[in-house]
mmCIF file of C-alpha atoms in Angstrom:
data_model
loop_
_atom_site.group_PDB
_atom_site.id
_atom_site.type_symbol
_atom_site.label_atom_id
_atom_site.label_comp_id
_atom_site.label_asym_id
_atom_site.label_seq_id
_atom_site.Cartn_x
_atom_site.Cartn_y
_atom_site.Cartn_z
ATOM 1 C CA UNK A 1 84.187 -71.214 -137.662
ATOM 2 C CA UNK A 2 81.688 -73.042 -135.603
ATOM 3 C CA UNK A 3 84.432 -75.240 -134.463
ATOM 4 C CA UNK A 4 86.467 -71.968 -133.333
ATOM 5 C CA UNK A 5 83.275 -70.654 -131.441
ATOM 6 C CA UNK A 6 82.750 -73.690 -129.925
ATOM 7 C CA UNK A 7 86.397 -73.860 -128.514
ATOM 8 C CA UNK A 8 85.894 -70.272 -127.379
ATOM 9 C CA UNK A 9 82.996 -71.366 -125.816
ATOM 10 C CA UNK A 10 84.703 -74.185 -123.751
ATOM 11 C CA UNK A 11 87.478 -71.764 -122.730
ATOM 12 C CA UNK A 12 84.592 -69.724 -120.902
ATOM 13 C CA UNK A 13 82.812 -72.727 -119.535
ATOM 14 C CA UNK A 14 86.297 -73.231 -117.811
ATOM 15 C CA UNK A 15 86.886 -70.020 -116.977
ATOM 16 C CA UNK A 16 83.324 -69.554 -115.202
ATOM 17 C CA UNK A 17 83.982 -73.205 -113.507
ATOM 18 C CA UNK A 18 87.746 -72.101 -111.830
ATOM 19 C CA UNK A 19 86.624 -70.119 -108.893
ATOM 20 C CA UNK A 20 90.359 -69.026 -108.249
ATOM 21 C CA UNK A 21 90.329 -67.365 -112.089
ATOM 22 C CA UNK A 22 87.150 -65.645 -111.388
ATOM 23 C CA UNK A 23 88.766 -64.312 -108.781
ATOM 24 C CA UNK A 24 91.782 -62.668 -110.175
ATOM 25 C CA UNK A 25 90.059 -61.864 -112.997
ATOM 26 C CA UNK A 26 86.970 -59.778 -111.140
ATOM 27 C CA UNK A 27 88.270 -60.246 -107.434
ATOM 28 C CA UNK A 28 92.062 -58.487 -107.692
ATOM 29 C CA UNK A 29 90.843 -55.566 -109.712
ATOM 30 C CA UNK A 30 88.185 -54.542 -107.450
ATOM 31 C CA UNK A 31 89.881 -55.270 -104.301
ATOM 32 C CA UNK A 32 93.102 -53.003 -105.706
ATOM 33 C CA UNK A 33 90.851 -50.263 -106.744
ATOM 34 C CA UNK A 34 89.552 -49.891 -103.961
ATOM 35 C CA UNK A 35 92.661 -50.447 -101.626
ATOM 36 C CA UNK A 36 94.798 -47.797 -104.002
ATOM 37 C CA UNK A 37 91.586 -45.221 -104.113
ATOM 38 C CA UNK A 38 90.962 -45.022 -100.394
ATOM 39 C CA UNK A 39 94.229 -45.782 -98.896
ATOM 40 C CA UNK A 40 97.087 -43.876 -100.763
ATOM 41 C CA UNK A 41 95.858 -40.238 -99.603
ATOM 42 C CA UNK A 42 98.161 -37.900 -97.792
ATOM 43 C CA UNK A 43 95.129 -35.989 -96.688
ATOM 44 C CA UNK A 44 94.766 -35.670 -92.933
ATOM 45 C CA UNK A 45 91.096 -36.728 -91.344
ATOM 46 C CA UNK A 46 89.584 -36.299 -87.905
ATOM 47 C CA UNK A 47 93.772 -36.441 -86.480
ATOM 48 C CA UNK A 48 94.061 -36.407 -82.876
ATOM 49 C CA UNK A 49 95.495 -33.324 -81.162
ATOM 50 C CA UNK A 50 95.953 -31.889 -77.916
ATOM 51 C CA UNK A 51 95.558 -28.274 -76.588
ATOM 52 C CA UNK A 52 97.761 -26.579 -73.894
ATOM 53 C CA UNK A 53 95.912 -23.213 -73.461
ATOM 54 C CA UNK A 54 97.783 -20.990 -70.992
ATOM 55 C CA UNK A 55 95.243 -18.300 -71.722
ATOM 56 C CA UNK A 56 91.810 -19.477 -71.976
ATOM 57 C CA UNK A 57 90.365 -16.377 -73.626
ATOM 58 C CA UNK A 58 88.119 -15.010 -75.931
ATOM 59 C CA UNK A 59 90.380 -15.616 -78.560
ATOM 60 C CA UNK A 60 92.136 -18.664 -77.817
ATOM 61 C CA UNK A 61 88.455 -20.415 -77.392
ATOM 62 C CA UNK A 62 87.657 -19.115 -80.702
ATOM 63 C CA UNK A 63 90.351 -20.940 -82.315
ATOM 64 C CA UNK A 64 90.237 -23.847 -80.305
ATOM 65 C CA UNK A 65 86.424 -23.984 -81.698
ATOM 66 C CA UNK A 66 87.023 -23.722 -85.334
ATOM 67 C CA UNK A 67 89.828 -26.081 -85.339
ATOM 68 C CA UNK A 68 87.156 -28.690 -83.590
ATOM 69 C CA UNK A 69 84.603 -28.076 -85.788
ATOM 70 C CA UNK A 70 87.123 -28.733 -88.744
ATOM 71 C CA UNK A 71 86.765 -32.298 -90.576
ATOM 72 C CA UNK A 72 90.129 -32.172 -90.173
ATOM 73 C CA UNK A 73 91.449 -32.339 -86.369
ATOM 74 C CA UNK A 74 89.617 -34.223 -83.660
ATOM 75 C CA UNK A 75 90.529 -32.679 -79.637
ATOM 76 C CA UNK A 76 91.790 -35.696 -77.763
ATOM 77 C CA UNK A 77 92.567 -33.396 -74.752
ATOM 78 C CA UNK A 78 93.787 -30.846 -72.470
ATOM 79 C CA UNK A 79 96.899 -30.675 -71.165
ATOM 80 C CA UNK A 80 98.048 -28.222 -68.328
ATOM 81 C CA UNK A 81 102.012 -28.179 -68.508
ATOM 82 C CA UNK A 82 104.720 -28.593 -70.816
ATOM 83 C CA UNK A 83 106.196 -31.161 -68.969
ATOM 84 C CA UNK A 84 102.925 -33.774 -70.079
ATOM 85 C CA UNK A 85 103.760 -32.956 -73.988
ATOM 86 C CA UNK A 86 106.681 -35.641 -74.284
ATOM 87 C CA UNK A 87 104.149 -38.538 -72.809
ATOM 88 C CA UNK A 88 101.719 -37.537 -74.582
ATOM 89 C CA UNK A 89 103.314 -38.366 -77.871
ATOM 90 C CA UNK A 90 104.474 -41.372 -76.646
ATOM 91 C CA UNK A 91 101.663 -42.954 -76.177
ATOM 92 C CA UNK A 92 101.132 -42.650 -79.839
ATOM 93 C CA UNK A 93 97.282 -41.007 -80.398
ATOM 94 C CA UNK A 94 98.087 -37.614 -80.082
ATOM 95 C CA UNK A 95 100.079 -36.186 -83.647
ATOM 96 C CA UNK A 96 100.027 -32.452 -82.458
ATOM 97 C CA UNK A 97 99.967 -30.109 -79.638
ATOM 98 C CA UNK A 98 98.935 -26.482 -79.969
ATOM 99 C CA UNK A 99 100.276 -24.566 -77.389
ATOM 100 C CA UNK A 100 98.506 -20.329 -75.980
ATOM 101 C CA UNK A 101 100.586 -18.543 -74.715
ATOM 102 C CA UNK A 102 99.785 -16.457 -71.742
ATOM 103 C CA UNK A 103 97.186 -13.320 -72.019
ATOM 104 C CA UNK A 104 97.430 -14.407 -75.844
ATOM 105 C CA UNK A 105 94.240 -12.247 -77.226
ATOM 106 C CA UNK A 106 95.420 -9.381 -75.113
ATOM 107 C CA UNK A 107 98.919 -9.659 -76.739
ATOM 108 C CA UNK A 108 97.198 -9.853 -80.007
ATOM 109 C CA UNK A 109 95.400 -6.319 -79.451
ATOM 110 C CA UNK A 110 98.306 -4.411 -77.334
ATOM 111 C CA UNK A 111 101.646 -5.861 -79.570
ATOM 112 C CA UNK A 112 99.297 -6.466 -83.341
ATOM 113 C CA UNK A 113 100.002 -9.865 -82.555
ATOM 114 C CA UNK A 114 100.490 -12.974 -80.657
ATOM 115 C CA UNK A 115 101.816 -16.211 -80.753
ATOM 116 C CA UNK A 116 100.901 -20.078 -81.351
ATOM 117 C CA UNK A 117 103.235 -22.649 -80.763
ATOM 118 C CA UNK A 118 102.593 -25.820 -82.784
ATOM 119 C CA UNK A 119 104.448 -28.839 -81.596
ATOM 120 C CA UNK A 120 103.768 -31.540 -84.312
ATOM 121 C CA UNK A 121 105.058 -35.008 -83.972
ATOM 122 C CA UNK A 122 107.512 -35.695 -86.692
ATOM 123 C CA UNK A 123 108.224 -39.343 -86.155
ATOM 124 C CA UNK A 124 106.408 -39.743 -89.733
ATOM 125 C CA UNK A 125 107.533 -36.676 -91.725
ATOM 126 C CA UNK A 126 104.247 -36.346 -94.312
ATOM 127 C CA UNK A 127 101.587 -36.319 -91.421
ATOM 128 C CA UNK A 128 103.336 -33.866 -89.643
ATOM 129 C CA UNK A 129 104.007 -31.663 -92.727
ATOM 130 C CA UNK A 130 99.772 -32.117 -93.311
ATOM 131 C CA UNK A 131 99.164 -31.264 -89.937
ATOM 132 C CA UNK A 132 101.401 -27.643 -89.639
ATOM 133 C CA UNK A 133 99.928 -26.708 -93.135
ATOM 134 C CA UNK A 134 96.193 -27.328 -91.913
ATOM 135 C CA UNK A 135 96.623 -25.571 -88.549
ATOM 136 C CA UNK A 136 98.497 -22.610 -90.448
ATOM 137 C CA UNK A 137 95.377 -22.708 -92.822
ATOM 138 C CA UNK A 138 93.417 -22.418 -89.768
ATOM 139 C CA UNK A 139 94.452 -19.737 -88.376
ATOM 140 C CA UNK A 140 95.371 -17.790 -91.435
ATOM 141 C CA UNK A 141 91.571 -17.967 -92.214
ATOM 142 C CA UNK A 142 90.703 -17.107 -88.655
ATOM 143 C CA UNK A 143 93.317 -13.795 -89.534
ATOM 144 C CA UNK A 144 91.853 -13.306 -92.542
ATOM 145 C CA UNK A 145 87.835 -13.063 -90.714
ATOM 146 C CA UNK A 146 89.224 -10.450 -88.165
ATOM 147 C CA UNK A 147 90.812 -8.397 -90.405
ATOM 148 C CA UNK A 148 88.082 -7.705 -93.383
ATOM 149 C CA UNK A 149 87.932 -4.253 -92.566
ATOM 150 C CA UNK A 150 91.165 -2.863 -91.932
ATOM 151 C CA UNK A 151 94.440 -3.597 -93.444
ATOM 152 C CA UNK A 152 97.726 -4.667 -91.075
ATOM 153 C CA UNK A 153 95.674 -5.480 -88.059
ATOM 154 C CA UNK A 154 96.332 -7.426 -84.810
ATOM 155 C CA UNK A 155 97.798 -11.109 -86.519
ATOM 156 C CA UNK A 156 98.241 -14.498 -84.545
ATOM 157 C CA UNK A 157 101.261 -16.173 -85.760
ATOM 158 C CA UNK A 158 102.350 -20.037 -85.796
ATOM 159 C CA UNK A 159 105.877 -21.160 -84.617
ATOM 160 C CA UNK A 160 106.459 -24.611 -85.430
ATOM 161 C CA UNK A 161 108.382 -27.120 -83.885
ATOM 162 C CA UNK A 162 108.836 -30.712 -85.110
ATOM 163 C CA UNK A 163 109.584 -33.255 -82.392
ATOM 164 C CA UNK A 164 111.235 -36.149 -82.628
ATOM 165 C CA UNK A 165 112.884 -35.435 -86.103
ATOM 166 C CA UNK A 166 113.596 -31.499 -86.233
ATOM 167 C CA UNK A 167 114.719 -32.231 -89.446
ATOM 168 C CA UNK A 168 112.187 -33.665 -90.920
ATOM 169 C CA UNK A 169 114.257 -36.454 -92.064
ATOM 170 C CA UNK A 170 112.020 -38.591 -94.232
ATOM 171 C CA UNK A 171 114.793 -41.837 -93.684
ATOM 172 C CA UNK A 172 113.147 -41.519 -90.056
ATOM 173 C CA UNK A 173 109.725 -42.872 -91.912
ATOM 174 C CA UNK A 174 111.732 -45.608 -94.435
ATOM 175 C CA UNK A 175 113.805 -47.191 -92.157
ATOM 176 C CA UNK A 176 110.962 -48.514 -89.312
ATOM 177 C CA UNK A 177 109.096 -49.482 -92.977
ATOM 178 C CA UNK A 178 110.858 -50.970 -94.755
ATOM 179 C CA UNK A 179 112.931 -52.861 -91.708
ATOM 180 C CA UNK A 180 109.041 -54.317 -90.988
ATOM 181 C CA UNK A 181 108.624 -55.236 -95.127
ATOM 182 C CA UNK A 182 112.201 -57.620 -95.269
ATOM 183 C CA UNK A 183 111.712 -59.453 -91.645
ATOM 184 C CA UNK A 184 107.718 -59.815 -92.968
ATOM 185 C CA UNK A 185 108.917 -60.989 -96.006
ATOM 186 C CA UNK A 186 111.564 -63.159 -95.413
ATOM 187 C CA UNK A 187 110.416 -64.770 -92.714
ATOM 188 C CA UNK A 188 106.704 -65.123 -93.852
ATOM 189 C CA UNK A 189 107.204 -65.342 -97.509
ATOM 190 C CA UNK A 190 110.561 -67.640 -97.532
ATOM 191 C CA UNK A 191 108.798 -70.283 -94.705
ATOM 192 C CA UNK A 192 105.868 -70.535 -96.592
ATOM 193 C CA UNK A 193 107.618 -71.562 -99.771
ATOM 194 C CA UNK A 194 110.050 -73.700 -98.011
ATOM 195 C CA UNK A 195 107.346 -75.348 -96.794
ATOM 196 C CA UNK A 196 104.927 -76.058 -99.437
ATOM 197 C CA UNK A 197 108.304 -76.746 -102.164
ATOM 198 C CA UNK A 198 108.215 -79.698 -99.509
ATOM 199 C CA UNK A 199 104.687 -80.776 -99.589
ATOM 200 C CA UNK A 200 104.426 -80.203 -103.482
ATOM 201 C CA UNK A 201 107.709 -82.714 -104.139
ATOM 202 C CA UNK A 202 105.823 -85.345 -101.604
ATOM 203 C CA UNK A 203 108.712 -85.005 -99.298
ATOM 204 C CA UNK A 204 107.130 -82.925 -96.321
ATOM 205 C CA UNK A 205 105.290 -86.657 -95.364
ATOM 206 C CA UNK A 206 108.112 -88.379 -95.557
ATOM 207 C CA UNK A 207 109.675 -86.043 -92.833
ATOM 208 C CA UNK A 208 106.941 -85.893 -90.904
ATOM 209 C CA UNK A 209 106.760 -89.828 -90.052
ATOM 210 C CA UNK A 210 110.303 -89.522 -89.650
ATOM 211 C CA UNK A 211 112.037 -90.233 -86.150
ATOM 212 C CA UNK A 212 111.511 -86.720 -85.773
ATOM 213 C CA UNK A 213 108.299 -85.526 -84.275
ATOM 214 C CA UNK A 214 106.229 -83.028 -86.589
ATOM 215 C CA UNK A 215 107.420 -79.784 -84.150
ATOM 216 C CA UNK A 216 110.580 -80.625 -84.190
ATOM 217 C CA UNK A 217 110.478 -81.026 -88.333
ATOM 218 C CA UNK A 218 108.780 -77.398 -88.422
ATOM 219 C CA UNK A 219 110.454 -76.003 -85.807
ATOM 220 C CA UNK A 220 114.437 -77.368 -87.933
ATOM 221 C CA UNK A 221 112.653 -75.571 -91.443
ATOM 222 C CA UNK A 222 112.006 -72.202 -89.315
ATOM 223 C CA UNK A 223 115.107 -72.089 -87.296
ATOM 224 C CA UNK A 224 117.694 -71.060 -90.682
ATOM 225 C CA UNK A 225 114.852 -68.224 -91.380
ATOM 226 C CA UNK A 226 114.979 -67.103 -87.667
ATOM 227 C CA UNK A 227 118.787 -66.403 -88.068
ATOM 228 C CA UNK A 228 119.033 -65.004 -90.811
ATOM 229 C CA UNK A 229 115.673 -62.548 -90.413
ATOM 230 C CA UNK A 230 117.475 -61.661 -87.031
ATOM 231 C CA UNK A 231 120.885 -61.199 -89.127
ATOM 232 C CA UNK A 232 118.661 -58.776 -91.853
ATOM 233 C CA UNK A 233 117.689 -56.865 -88.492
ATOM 234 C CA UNK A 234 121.171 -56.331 -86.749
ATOM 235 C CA UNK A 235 122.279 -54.907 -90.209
ATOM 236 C CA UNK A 236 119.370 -52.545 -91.171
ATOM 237 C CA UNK A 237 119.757 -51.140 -87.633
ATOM 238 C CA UNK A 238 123.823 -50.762 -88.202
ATOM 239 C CA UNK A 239 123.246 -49.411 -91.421
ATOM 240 C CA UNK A 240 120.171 -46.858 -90.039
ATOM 241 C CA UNK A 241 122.717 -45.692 -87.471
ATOM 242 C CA UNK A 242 125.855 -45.023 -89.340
ATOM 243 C CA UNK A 243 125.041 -44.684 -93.048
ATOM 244 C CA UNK A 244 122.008 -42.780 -92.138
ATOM 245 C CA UNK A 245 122.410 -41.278 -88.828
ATOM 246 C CA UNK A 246 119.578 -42.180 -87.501
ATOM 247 C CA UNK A 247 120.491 -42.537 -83.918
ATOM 248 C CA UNK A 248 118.135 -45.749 -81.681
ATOM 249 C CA UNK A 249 116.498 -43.670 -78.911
ATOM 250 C CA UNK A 250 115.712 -46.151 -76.428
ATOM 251 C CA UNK A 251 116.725 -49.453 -75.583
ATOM 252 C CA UNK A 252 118.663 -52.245 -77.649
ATOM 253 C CA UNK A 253 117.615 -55.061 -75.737
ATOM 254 C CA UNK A 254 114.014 -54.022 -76.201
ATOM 255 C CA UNK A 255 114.377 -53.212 -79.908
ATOM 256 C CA UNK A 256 116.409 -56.837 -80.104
ATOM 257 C CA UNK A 257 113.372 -58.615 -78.173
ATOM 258 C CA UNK A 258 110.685 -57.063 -80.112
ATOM 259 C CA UNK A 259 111.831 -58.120 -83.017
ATOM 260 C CA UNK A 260 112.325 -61.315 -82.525
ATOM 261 C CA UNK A 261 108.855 -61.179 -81.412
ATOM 262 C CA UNK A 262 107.743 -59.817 -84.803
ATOM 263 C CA UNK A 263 109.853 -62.087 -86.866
ATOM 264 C CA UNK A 264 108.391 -65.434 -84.984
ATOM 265 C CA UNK A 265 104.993 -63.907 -85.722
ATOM 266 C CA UNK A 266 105.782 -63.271 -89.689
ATOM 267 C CA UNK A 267 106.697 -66.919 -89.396
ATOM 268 C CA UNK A 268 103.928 -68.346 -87.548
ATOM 269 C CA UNK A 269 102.460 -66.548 -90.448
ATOM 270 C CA UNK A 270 104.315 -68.329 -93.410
ATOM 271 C CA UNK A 271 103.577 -71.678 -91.666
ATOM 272 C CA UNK A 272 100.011 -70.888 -91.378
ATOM 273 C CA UNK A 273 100.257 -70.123 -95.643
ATOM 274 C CA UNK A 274 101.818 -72.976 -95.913
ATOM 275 C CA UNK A 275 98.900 -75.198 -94.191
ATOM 276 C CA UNK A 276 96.506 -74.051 -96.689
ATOM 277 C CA UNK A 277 98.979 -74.700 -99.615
ATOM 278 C CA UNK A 278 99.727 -76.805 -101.989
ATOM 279 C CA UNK A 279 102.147 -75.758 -104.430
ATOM 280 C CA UNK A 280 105.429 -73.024 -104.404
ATOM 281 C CA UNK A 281 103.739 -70.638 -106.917
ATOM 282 C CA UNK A 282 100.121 -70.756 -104.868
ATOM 283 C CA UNK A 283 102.226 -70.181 -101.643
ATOM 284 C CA UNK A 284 104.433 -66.720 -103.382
ATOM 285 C CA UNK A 285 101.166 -65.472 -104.554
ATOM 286 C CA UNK A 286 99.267 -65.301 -101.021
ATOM 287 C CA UNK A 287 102.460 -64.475 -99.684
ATOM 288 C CA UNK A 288 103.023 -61.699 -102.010
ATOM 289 C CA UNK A 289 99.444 -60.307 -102.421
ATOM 290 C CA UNK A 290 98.116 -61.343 -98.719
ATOM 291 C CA UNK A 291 101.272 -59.985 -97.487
ATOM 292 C CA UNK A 292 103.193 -56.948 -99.015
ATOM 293 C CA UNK A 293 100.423 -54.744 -100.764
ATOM 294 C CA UNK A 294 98.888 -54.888 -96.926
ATOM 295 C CA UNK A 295 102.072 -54.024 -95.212
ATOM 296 C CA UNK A 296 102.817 -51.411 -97.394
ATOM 297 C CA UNK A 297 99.203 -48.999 -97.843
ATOM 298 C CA UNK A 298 97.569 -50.238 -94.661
ATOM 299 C CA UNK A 299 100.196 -50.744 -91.947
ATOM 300 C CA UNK A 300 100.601 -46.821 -91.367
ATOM 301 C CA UNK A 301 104.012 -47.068 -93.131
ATOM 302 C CA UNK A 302 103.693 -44.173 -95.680
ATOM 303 C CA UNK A 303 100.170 -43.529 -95.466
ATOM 304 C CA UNK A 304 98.308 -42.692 -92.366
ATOM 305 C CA UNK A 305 95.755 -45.182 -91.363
ATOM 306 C CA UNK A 306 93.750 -42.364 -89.302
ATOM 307 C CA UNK A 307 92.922 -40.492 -92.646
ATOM 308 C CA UNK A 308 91.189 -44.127 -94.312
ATOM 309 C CA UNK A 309 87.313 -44.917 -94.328
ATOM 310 C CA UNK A 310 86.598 -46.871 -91.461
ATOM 311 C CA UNK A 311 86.491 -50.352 -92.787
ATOM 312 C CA UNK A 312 90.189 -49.916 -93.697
ATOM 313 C CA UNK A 313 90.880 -48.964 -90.225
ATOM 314 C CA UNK A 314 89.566 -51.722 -89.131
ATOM 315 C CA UNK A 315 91.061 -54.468 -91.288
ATOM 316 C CA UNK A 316 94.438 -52.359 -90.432
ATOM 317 C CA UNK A 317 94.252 -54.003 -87.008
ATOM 318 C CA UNK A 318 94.471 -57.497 -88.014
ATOM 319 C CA UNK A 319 98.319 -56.612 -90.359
ATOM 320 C CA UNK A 320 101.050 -57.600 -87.456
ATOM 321 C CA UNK A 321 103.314 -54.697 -89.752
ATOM 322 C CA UNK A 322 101.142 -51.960 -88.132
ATOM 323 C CA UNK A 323 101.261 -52.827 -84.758
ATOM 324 C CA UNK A 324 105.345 -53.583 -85.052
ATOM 325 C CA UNK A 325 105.410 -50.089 -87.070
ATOM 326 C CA UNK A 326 104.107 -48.727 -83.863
ATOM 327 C CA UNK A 327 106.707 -50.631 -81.593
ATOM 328 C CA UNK A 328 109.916 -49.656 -83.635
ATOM 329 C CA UNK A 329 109.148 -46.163 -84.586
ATOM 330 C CA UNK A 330 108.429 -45.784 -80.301
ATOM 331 C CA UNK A 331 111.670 -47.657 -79.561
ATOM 332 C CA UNK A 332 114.314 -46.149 -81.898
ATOM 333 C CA UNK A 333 112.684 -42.195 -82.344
ATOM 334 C CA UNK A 334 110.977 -41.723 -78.829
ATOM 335 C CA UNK A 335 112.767 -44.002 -76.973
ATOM 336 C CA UNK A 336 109.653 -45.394 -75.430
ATOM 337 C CA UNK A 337 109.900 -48.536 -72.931
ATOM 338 C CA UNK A 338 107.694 -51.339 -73.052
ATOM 339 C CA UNK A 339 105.238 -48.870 -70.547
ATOM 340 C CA UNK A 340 104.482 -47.423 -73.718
ATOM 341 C CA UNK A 341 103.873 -50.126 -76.125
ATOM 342 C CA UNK A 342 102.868 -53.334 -74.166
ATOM 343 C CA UNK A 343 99.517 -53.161 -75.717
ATOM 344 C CA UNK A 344 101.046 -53.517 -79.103
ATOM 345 C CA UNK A 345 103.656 -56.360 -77.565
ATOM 346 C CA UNK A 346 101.103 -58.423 -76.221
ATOM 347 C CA UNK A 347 98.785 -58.112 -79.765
ATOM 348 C CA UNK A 348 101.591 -59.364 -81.478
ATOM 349 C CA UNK A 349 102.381 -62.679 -79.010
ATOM 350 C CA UNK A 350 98.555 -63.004 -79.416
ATOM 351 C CA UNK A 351 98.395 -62.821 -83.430
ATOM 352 C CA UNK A 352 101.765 -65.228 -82.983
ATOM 353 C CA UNK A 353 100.105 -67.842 -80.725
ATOM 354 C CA UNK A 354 96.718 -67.773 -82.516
ATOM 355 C CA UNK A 355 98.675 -68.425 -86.347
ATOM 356 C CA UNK A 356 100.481 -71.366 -84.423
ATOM 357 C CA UNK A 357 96.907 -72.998 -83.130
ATOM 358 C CA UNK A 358 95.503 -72.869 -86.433
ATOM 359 C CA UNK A 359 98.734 -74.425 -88.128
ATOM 360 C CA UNK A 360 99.138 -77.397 -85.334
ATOM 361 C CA UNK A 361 95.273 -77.975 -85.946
ATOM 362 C CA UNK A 362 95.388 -77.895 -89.961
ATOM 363 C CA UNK A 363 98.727 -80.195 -89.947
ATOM 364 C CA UNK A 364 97.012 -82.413 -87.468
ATOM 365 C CA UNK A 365 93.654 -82.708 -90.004
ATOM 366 C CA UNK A 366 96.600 -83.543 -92.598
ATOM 367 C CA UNK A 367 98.344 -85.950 -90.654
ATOM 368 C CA UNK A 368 95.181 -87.966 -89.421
#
């Protein structure tokens, strides 16, 4: 028995020695916990709207007032013409626009009611379906407070229009997604495990005091993963147009070029797992838990990064997926130009050129 508990004993010693154990064994719990509890909520928080009030009455103000005071929607601004609602949404922020219509609160006392348009933007299905439910709650409450003493009285009613996706189509969501997921993972995952399968066989030396110089032997192991990522593109587009009608808004060439741009940064990416790498398995597991549980509940994919505590927010900014999410859903539902999402062009050639530095300077430690 003593022998046994002194075994067991040794087994912990080791355990409590292997930092990388420790981790998974305390670290990945905690870290999921806390990723699946805060980020996987449909629930809408402080969402940026915009208000076109035609009327700018009693009423209207009153509304206005309790939807700002809500935890719920946060004003962005005011807009003065229809004409400013299509650029407004394309410039991303702004999820909703609540439209007054002219001498609304005297409509609501002559007719017994008047009306609210709600133009909601449905490029991601859920968060406008959140959105019409709150502002319907809204105002069904604000019904509800001017009515206590009579029954049938003067009502403001909701009209809802979805733009961008009438339909509500929820393939219009899946296909930006999961079109970010495969060039992320095959170009990020599939370089980094080229890579290290190299350095763990003792073969990635060997090529790199080759003839070749070390760029061009990193530059002929990306190349094959560059074709084919761009391949996986051209037929997830194809397939998004005619298996799923989902018709590409804007331009080609732009939708071509940006993704290009996003698959050289998932493999800038892979290279930079692979600097820090030593084996295949280590190299699948960063790739797989660095890389797809991120892209999936933090890159605004299926759950809206808006409605997450702050600290998620802010680690949301450094996942290329998000900003790319933001480029493709503009390109192929809005049909936005690069006007509209240069910001989110020039973040990604930054994120690409800053994985490269650290990669050249890690190899360059290695080769010294």
């Amino acid at each position: 028995m003593k022998r046994f508990i002194g075994f067991v004993r040794k087994e912990f010693y080791h355990i409590y020695r292997d930092k990388r154990s420790l981790f998974i064994l305390f670290g990945m719990p905690i870290a999921q916990i806390l990723l699946f509890g805060f980020a996987i909520t449909n629930e809408i928080n402080k969402v940026e709207i915009a208000i076109m009030d035609h009327a700018k009455d009693a009423t209207t103000i009153e509304i206005i007032n309790k939807m700002a005071s809500s935890k719920y929607f946060s004003i962005n601004r005011y807009l003065d013409a229809e004409s400013e609602v299509e650029g407004v949404f394309k410039e991303g922020k702004i999820k909703a626009v609540i439209v007054f219509e002219k001498d609304f609160g005297e409509k609501r006392v002559k007719n017994g009611q008047s009306t609210l348009q709600l133009i909601a933007d449905a490029t991601d299905p859920n968060t406008a379906n959140s959105i019409t439910n709150y502002i319907q709650s809204i105002v069904q409450q604000y019904n509800q407070s001017i009515n206590i003493h009579q029954v049938g009285g003067p009502q403001v009613m909701t009209q809802t229009h979805m733009a961008f996706n009438p339909e509500i189509k929820s393939v219009f969501m899946f296909v930006p997604g999961v079109m970010t997921i495969i060039l992320m993972l095959v170009s990020a995952m599939m370089t980094s495990i080229s890579i290290a399968k190299e350095k763990e066989l003792g073969t990635m030396e060997i090529l790199l005091v080759s003839p070749l110089k070390p760029f061009q032997v990193i530059l002929g192991k990306v190349v094959p993963y560059i074709l084919l990522s761009i391949i996986n593109a051209i037929v997830i587009v194809l397939l998004s147009i005619f298996i799923f009608k989902m018709s590409v808004q804007g331009s080609l060439i732009l939708l071509g070029a940006e993704s290009v741009l996003f698959i050289l940064t998932s493999l800038s990416l892979g290279i930079l797992i692979s600097t820090i790498t030593e084996t295949q398995q280590t190299a699948m597991m960063i790739s797989l838990m660095g890389l797809m549980l991120p892209v999936i509940l933090l890159s605004g994919f299926i759950f809206p990064i808006a409605s997450m505590p702050l600290p998620l927010q802010v680690i949301s900014n450094i996942i290329p997926a998000k900003w790319f999410i933001i480029i493709i859903k503009g390109i192929m539902l809005k049909g936005v130009g690069i006007a509209f999402i240069w910001k989110e062009t020039l973040i990604l050639i930054g994120m690409t050129l800053f994985f490269i530095g650290i990669s050249t300077y890690k190899y360059k430690i290695r080769l010294e």
